[in-house]
Amino acid sequence: MGKFLDSVDVKALRFAIGFPVVLAAAFVFCASLLRKDLPEPLAVRWTDDGGASFAPFGAYVGVGAAAVIVAGWLVLLQAVPLSRPVLMRRIMMGAGLFLSLFITSALAAGLVGQGGLADARESRVDMTVLALGSGAAVSLGVTMAMVYKADRQWSPDDDRALQDAITRELDPDLARDSIRLWVHARSSVFVMIAIVLFPAALIAVAVPWLGILLVVLVVVGAAFLCARVRADRRGLKVLLAGVVPVMDVPAGAISDASAADVKAADYGGWGYRHHRGTAAMLVSSGPAVVVSKTDGQRLAVSGGSQASAARLADVLTRVAARARRGGGPPAAE
């Protein structure tokens, strides 16, 4: 038993076995709710001349539920063995989910099409139910294939996470020497920027390219008022809009850091600026951290609130002192 469990994805195995059974049980329950509105027997196949093949309600529902379970098992279980290629396992997981849902949709469409009729020969498959169910089956199947993690349970990411945990255990101050925060302009500023989109929509009616250009400029302008700030034993790093690196200062290059209330106008305005020998990334006037470098240059970075700015300055001061003493970042970082 142990060798078998080592050769399969246990979580996928549970899903492959349990999902078709739960889906079939849900179909049986919902079919029982429609029972009083259905004719007896039910039509299971229609012919061009208006004829039909019939089956009792119990047989229709029972065989249908069994078909959902068997079809689901046959396909979903192909995604369980770890020896199979990753791509194949992802495809089989998505295909199995799709097939189970599609069969259930077809059976439900047959039942709904016969609701409220005294004679099943007058019925037809409800195309609305079939179309909605099939569409959901396709989209959910594709989503499952995309999100299913078919890799082995332990990966290089897990090794790095374990190493990080060991490092933090051996060095309790590591977490204290790290801070990550987002800084952005006040919400009222973004509201004013968003108002510009209204004339852009009007312009787009007459001149589409000009309206699109205005929207792009508004988005870029808003991006310049957001930044991700990260400080740890490596130093200070600031990413404009969380993507574009605009500041990367090693801890050893920092001589001093202090929290202060600043006016953006004193540093050239909002956004990323170079003003009078000082580089600044300010999203608004207010709490910020002013950093002095060992080469005489200065930096100013928005700190969000007064508390977060004070903590950012404290972290930078501490890691700079550590770097001067010769203690670099741990190997896991």
Coordinates of C-alpha atoms in Angstrom, one line a residue:
M1 CA 0.0 0.0 0.0
G2 CA 2.8 2.4 0.8
K3 CA 4.5 1.8 -2.6
F4 CA 1.2 2.5 -4.3
L5 CA 0.6 5.8 -2.5
D6 CA 4.2 6.8 -3.3
S7 CA 3.5 6.3 -7.1
V8 CA 0.3 8.4 -7.3
D9 CA -0.9 11.9 -6.5
V10 CA -3.0 11.2 -3.5
K11 CA -4.9 14.5 -3.7
A12 CA -5.7 13.9 -7.4
L13 CA -6.8 10.3 -6.5
R14 CA -9.2 11.5 -3.9
F15 CA -10.7 14.0 -6.4
A16 CA -10.8 11.5 -9.2
I17 CA -12.8 9.1 -7.1
G18 CA -14.9 11.5 -5.2
F19 CA -16.0 14.1 -7.7
P20 CA -17.9 11.8 -10.1
V21 CA -19.7 10.1 -7.2
V22 CA -20.7 13.5 -5.7
L23 CA -21.8 14.8 -9.1
A24 CA -23.9 11.6 -9.8
A25 CA -25.5 11.9 -6.3
A26 CA -26.4 15.5 -7.0
F27 CA -27.9 14.5 -10.3
V28 CA -30.0 11.8 -8.7
F29 CA -31.2 14.2 -6.0
C30 CA -32.2 17.0 -8.5
A31 CA -33.9 14.4 -10.8
S32 CA -36.0 13.3 -7.8
L33 CA -37.2 16.8 -7.4
L34 CA -38.5 16.8 -11.0
R35 CA -40.1 13.4 -10.7
K36 CA -43.7 14.5 -10.2
D37 CA -43.6 16.7 -13.3
L38 CA -42.2 13.9 -15.6
P39 CA -44.2 11.4 -17.7
E40 CA -43.8 7.7 -17.1
P41 CA -41.9 6.1 -18.9
L42 CA -39.3 8.6 -20.0
A43 CA -38.0 9.0 -23.5
V44 CA -34.4 8.1 -23.9
R45 CA -34.1 8.4 -27.7
W46 CA -36.0 10.3 -30.3
T47 CA -36.5 9.4 -34.0
D48 CA -37.1 11.6 -37.0
D49 CA -40.7 10.2 -37.5
G50 CA -41.7 11.3 -34.0
G51 CA -41.1 8.0 -32.3
A52 CA -39.1 7.4 -29.2
S53 CA -37.5 4.8 -27.1
F54 CA -38.6 4.6 -23.5
A55 CA -37.2 3.7 -20.1
P56 CA -38.6 3.8 -16.5
F57 CA -37.6 6.8 -14.4
G58 CA -35.4 4.7 -12.1
A59 CA -33.5 3.1 -15.0
Y60 CA -33.0 6.5 -16.7
V61 CA -31.6 8.1 -13.6
G62 CA -29.7 5.0 -12.3
V63 CA -28.0 4.3 -15.6
G64 CA -27.3 8.0 -16.1
A65 CA -25.7 8.3 -12.7
A66 CA -23.6 5.2 -13.3
A67 CA -22.5 6.6 -16.7
V68 CA -21.3 9.8 -15.0
I69 CA -19.3 7.8 -12.4
V70 CA -17.7 5.3 -14.8
A71 CA -16.8 7.9 -17.5
G72 CA -15.4 10.2 -14.8
W73 CA -13.3 7.5 -13.3
L74 CA -12.0 6.2 -16.6
V75 CA -10.6 9.6 -17.6
L76 CA -9.8 11.3 -14.2
L77 CA -7.8 8.3 -13.0
Q78 CA -5.4 8.7 -15.9
A79 CA -4.2 11.9 -14.2
V80 CA -3.3 10.1 -11.0
P81 CA 0.0 8.2 -11.7
L82 CA 3.1 10.3 -11.1
S83 CA 4.9 8.4 -13.8
R84 CA 2.8 9.9 -16.5
P85 CA 4.0 13.1 -18.3
V86 CA 2.9 16.3 -16.5
L87 CA 1.1 17.6 -19.6
M88 CA -0.9 14.4 -20.1
R89 CA -2.0 14.4 -16.5
R90 CA -3.2 18.0 -16.7
I91 CA -5.1 17.3 -19.9
M92 CA -6.7 14.1 -18.4
M93 CA -7.8 16.0 -15.3
G94 CA -9.5 18.7 -17.4
A95 CA -11.0 16.2 -19.9
G96 CA -12.4 14.1 -17.0
L97 CA -14.0 17.1 -15.4
F98 CA -15.5 18.2 -18.7
L99 CA -16.8 14.7 -19.6
S100 CA -18.5 14.2 -16.2
L101 CA -20.2 17.6 -16.4
F102 CA -21.2 17.2 -20.1
I103 CA -22.9 13.8 -19.5
T104 CA -24.7 15.3 -16.5
S105 CA -25.8 18.2 -18.6
A106 CA -27.1 16.0 -21.4
L107 CA -29.1 13.9 -18.9
A108 CA -30.5 17.0 -17.3
A109 CA -31.5 18.4 -20.7
G110 CA -33.4 15.2 -21.4
L111 CA -35.3 15.4 -18.1
V112 CA -36.1 19.2 -18.4
G113 CA -37.3 18.7 -22.0
Q114 CA -39.9 16.2 -20.7
G115 CA -41.1 18.2 -17.8
G116 CA -44.9 19.0 -17.6
L117 CA -45.8 16.6 -20.5
A118 CA -48.2 13.6 -20.2
D119 CA -46.6 11.8 -23.2
A120 CA -42.8 11.6 -23.5
R121 CA -43.2 11.3 -27.3
E122 CA -44.0 15.0 -27.4
S123 CA -40.8 16.0 -25.7
R124 CA -37.4 17.0 -27.0
V125 CA -34.0 17.7 -25.4
D126 CA -34.0 21.1 -23.8
M127 CA -31.3 22.9 -25.9
T128 CA -31.0 25.8 -23.4
V129 CA -30.0 23.5 -20.6
L130 CA -27.7 21.5 -22.9
A131 CA -26.0 24.7 -24.2
L132 CA -25.5 26.2 -20.8
G133 CA -24.3 22.9 -19.2
S134 CA -21.9 22.2 -22.1
G135 CA -20.5 25.7 -22.0
A136 CA -19.9 25.4 -18.3
A137 CA -18.3 22.0 -18.8
V138 CA -15.9 23.3 -21.4
S139 CA -14.8 26.3 -19.4
L140 CA -14.4 24.4 -16.1
G141 CA -12.5 21.6 -17.9
V142 CA -10.1 24.1 -19.4
T143 CA -9.7 25.9 -16.0
M144 CA -9.0 22.6 -14.3
A145 CA -6.3 21.7 -16.8
M146 CA -4.7 25.1 -16.3
V147 CA -4.7 25.3 -12.6
Y148 CA -4.1 21.6 -11.7
K149 CA -0.6 21.3 -10.3
A150 CA 0.6 18.0 -11.7
D151 CA 4.2 18.3 -10.4
R152 CA 5.4 16.1 -7.6
Q153 CA 4.4 17.0 -4.2
W154 CA 7.9 18.2 -3.2
S155 CA 9.5 20.7 -5.6
P156 CA 12.5 23.1 -5.6
D157 CA 10.2 25.8 -4.4
D158 CA 9.5 23.6 -1.3
D159 CA 13.3 23.2 -0.8
R160 CA 13.7 27.0 -0.9
A161 CA 10.8 27.4 1.5
L162 CA 12.3 24.9 3.9
Q163 CA 15.7 26.6 3.7
D164 CA 14.1 29.9 4.4
A165 CA 12.3 28.4 7.4
I166 CA 15.6 26.9 8.8
T167 CA 17.4 30.2 8.3
R168 CA 14.6 32.1 10.2
E169 CA 14.8 29.6 13.0
L170 CA 18.6 30.0 13.3
D171 CA 18.4 33.8 12.9
P172 CA 15.3 35.1 14.7
D173 CA 16.1 38.7 13.8
L174 CA 15.8 38.0 10.1
A175 CA 12.0 38.7 10.0
R176 CA 12.6 41.8 12.0
D177 CA 15.1 43.0 9.4
S178 CA 12.6 42.8 6.6
I179 CA 9.7 45.0 5.5
R180 CA 7.6 45.1 2.4
L181 CA 4.9 47.7 1.8
W182 CA 2.9 49.3 -1.0
V183 CA 2.7 53.1 -1.1
H184 CA 0.2 55.0 -3.2
A185 CA -1.4 58.4 -3.5
R186 CA -4.6 59.3 -1.7
S187 CA -7.8 57.8 -3.0
S188 CA -9.1 61.3 -4.0
V189 CA -6.2 61.6 -6.4
F190 CA -7.1 58.4 -8.2
V191 CA -10.8 59.5 -8.3
M192 CA -9.7 62.7 -10.1
I193 CA -7.5 60.7 -12.5
A194 CA -10.4 58.4 -13.2
I195 CA -12.7 61.3 -14.1
V196 CA -10.4 61.9 -17.1
L197 CA -11.7 58.6 -18.4
F198 CA -15.1 60.1 -19.0
P199 CA -14.0 62.5 -21.7
A200 CA -11.9 59.7 -23.1
A201 CA -15.0 57.6 -23.6
L202 CA -16.7 60.5 -25.4
I203 CA -13.6 61.1 -27.6
A204 CA -13.4 57.4 -28.4
V205 CA -16.8 57.6 -30.2
A206 CA -15.4 60.2 -32.7
V207 CA -11.7 59.4 -32.7
P208 CA -11.1 55.9 -31.3
W209 CA -7.3 56.1 -31.3
L210 CA -7.2 59.4 -29.4
G211 CA -9.6 58.0 -26.8
I212 CA -7.4 54.9 -26.4
L213 CA -4.3 57.1 -26.1
L214 CA -5.9 59.2 -23.4
V215 CA -6.8 56.0 -21.4
V216 CA -3.2 54.8 -21.7
L217 CA -1.9 58.1 -20.5
V218 CA -4.3 58.0 -17.5
V219 CA -3.2 54.5 -16.6
V220 CA 0.5 55.4 -16.8
G221 CA -0.1 58.4 -14.7
A222 CA -1.8 56.4 -12.0
A223 CA 1.0 53.8 -12.1
F224 CA 3.5 56.6 -11.3
L225 CA 1.6 57.2 -8.1
C226 CA 2.1 53.6 -6.8
A227 CA 5.2 51.9 -5.7
R228 CA 6.3 48.7 -3.9
V229 CA 9.0 49.3 -1.3
R230 CA 11.2 46.4 0.0
A231 CA 13.9 46.7 2.6
D232 CA 15.9 43.8 4.0
R233 CA 19.5 42.8 4.7
R234 CA 20.3 43.3 1.0
G235 CA 19.3 46.9 1.2
L236 CA 16.5 49.1 -0.2
K237 CA 14.6 48.3 -3.4
V238 CA 11.7 50.4 -4.9
L239 CA 9.6 49.2 -7.8
L240 CA 7.5 51.7 -9.7
A241 CA 3.9 50.4 -10.0
G242 CA 5.3 47.2 -8.4
V243 CA 7.1 46.3 -11.6
V244 CA 9.7 48.8 -12.8
P245 CA 12.8 49.0 -10.5
V246 CA 13.8 52.6 -9.9
M247 CA 15.9 52.3 -6.8
D248 CA 18.2 49.6 -5.7
V249 CA 20.5 50.6 -2.8
P250 CA 22.8 47.9 -1.2
A251 CA 22.7 47.9 2.6
G252 CA 26.4 48.7 2.7
A253 CA 25.8 51.9 0.7
I254 CA 23.4 53.4 3.3
S255 CA 24.9 55.6 6.0
D256 CA 21.7 56.9 7.6
A257 CA 17.9 56.6 7.3
S258 CA 15.3 58.7 9.1
A259 CA 11.5 59.1 8.9
A260 CA 10.2 62.6 8.2
D261 CA 7.2 64.6 7.0
V262 CA 8.1 65.9 3.5
K263 CA 6.6 68.0 0.8
A264 CA 6.7 66.5 -2.6
A265 CA 7.3 69.9 -4.1
D266 CA 10.6 70.1 -2.3
Y267 CA 11.8 67.0 -4.2
G268 CA 10.4 68.0 -7.6
G269 CA 6.8 66.7 -7.3
W270 CA 5.0 63.4 -7.2
G271 CA 6.3 60.2 -8.9
Y272 CA 9.9 59.3 -9.5
R273 CA 12.1 62.4 -9.6
H274 CA 15.7 63.6 -9.6
H275 CA 15.9 67.0 -8.0
R276 CA 19.0 68.9 -6.8
G277 CA 21.0 65.7 -6.5
T278 CA 18.3 63.8 -4.6
A279 CA 16.4 60.9 -6.1
A280 CA 12.8 60.6 -4.8
M281 CA 9.9 58.3 -5.2
L282 CA 7.1 60.2 -3.6
V283 CA 3.4 59.3 -4.2
S284 CA 2.2 62.2 -2.0
S285 CA 3.4 64.7 0.6
G286 CA 3.5 63.3 4.1
P287 CA 5.4 60.5 5.8
A288 CA 8.5 59.4 4.0
V289 CA 12.0 58.0 4.7
V290 CA 15.1 60.1 3.8
V291 CA 18.1 58.0 3.1
S292 CA 21.7 59.2 3.1
K293 CA 24.2 57.2 1.1
T294 CA 27.9 56.8 1.8
D295 CA 28.7 58.5 -1.5
G296 CA 26.9 61.7 -0.3
Q297 CA 23.8 61.2 -2.4
R298 CA 20.3 61.2 -0.8
L299 CA 17.1 59.4 -1.5
A300 CA 13.5 60.0 -0.4
V301 CA 10.8 57.3 -0.5
S302 CA 7.2 57.6 0.6
G303 CA 6.6 55.5 3.7
G304 CA 2.8 55.2 3.7
S305 CA 1.8 56.0 7.3
Q306 CA 3.9 57.5 10.0
A307 CA 4.2 54.1 11.7
S308 CA 5.3 52.3 8.5
A309 CA 7.8 55.1 7.6
A310 CA 9.3 54.8 11.1
R311 CA 9.6 51.1 10.8
L312 CA 11.1 51.3 7.3
A313 CA 13.7 53.8 8.6
D314 CA 14.5 51.6 11.6
V315 CA 15.0 48.5 9.3
L316 CA 17.3 50.4 7.0
T317 CA 19.4 51.8 9.9
R318 CA 19.7 48.4 11.4
V319 CA 20.7 46.5 8.2
A320 CA 23.1 49.3 7.2
A321 CA 24.8 49.0 10.6
R322 CA 24.9 45.2 10.2
A323 CA 26.5 45.6 6.7
R324 CA 29.2 47.9 8.1
R325 CA 30.0 45.3 10.7
G326 CA 30.5 42.8 7.9
G327 CA 27.3 40.8 8.3
G328 CA 25.8 40.2 4.9
P329 CA 22.5 38.7 3.9
P330 CA 22.0 35.0 4.7
A331 CA 22.6 32.5 2.0
A332 CA 18.9 31.6 1.7
E333 CA 18.0 35.1 0.6

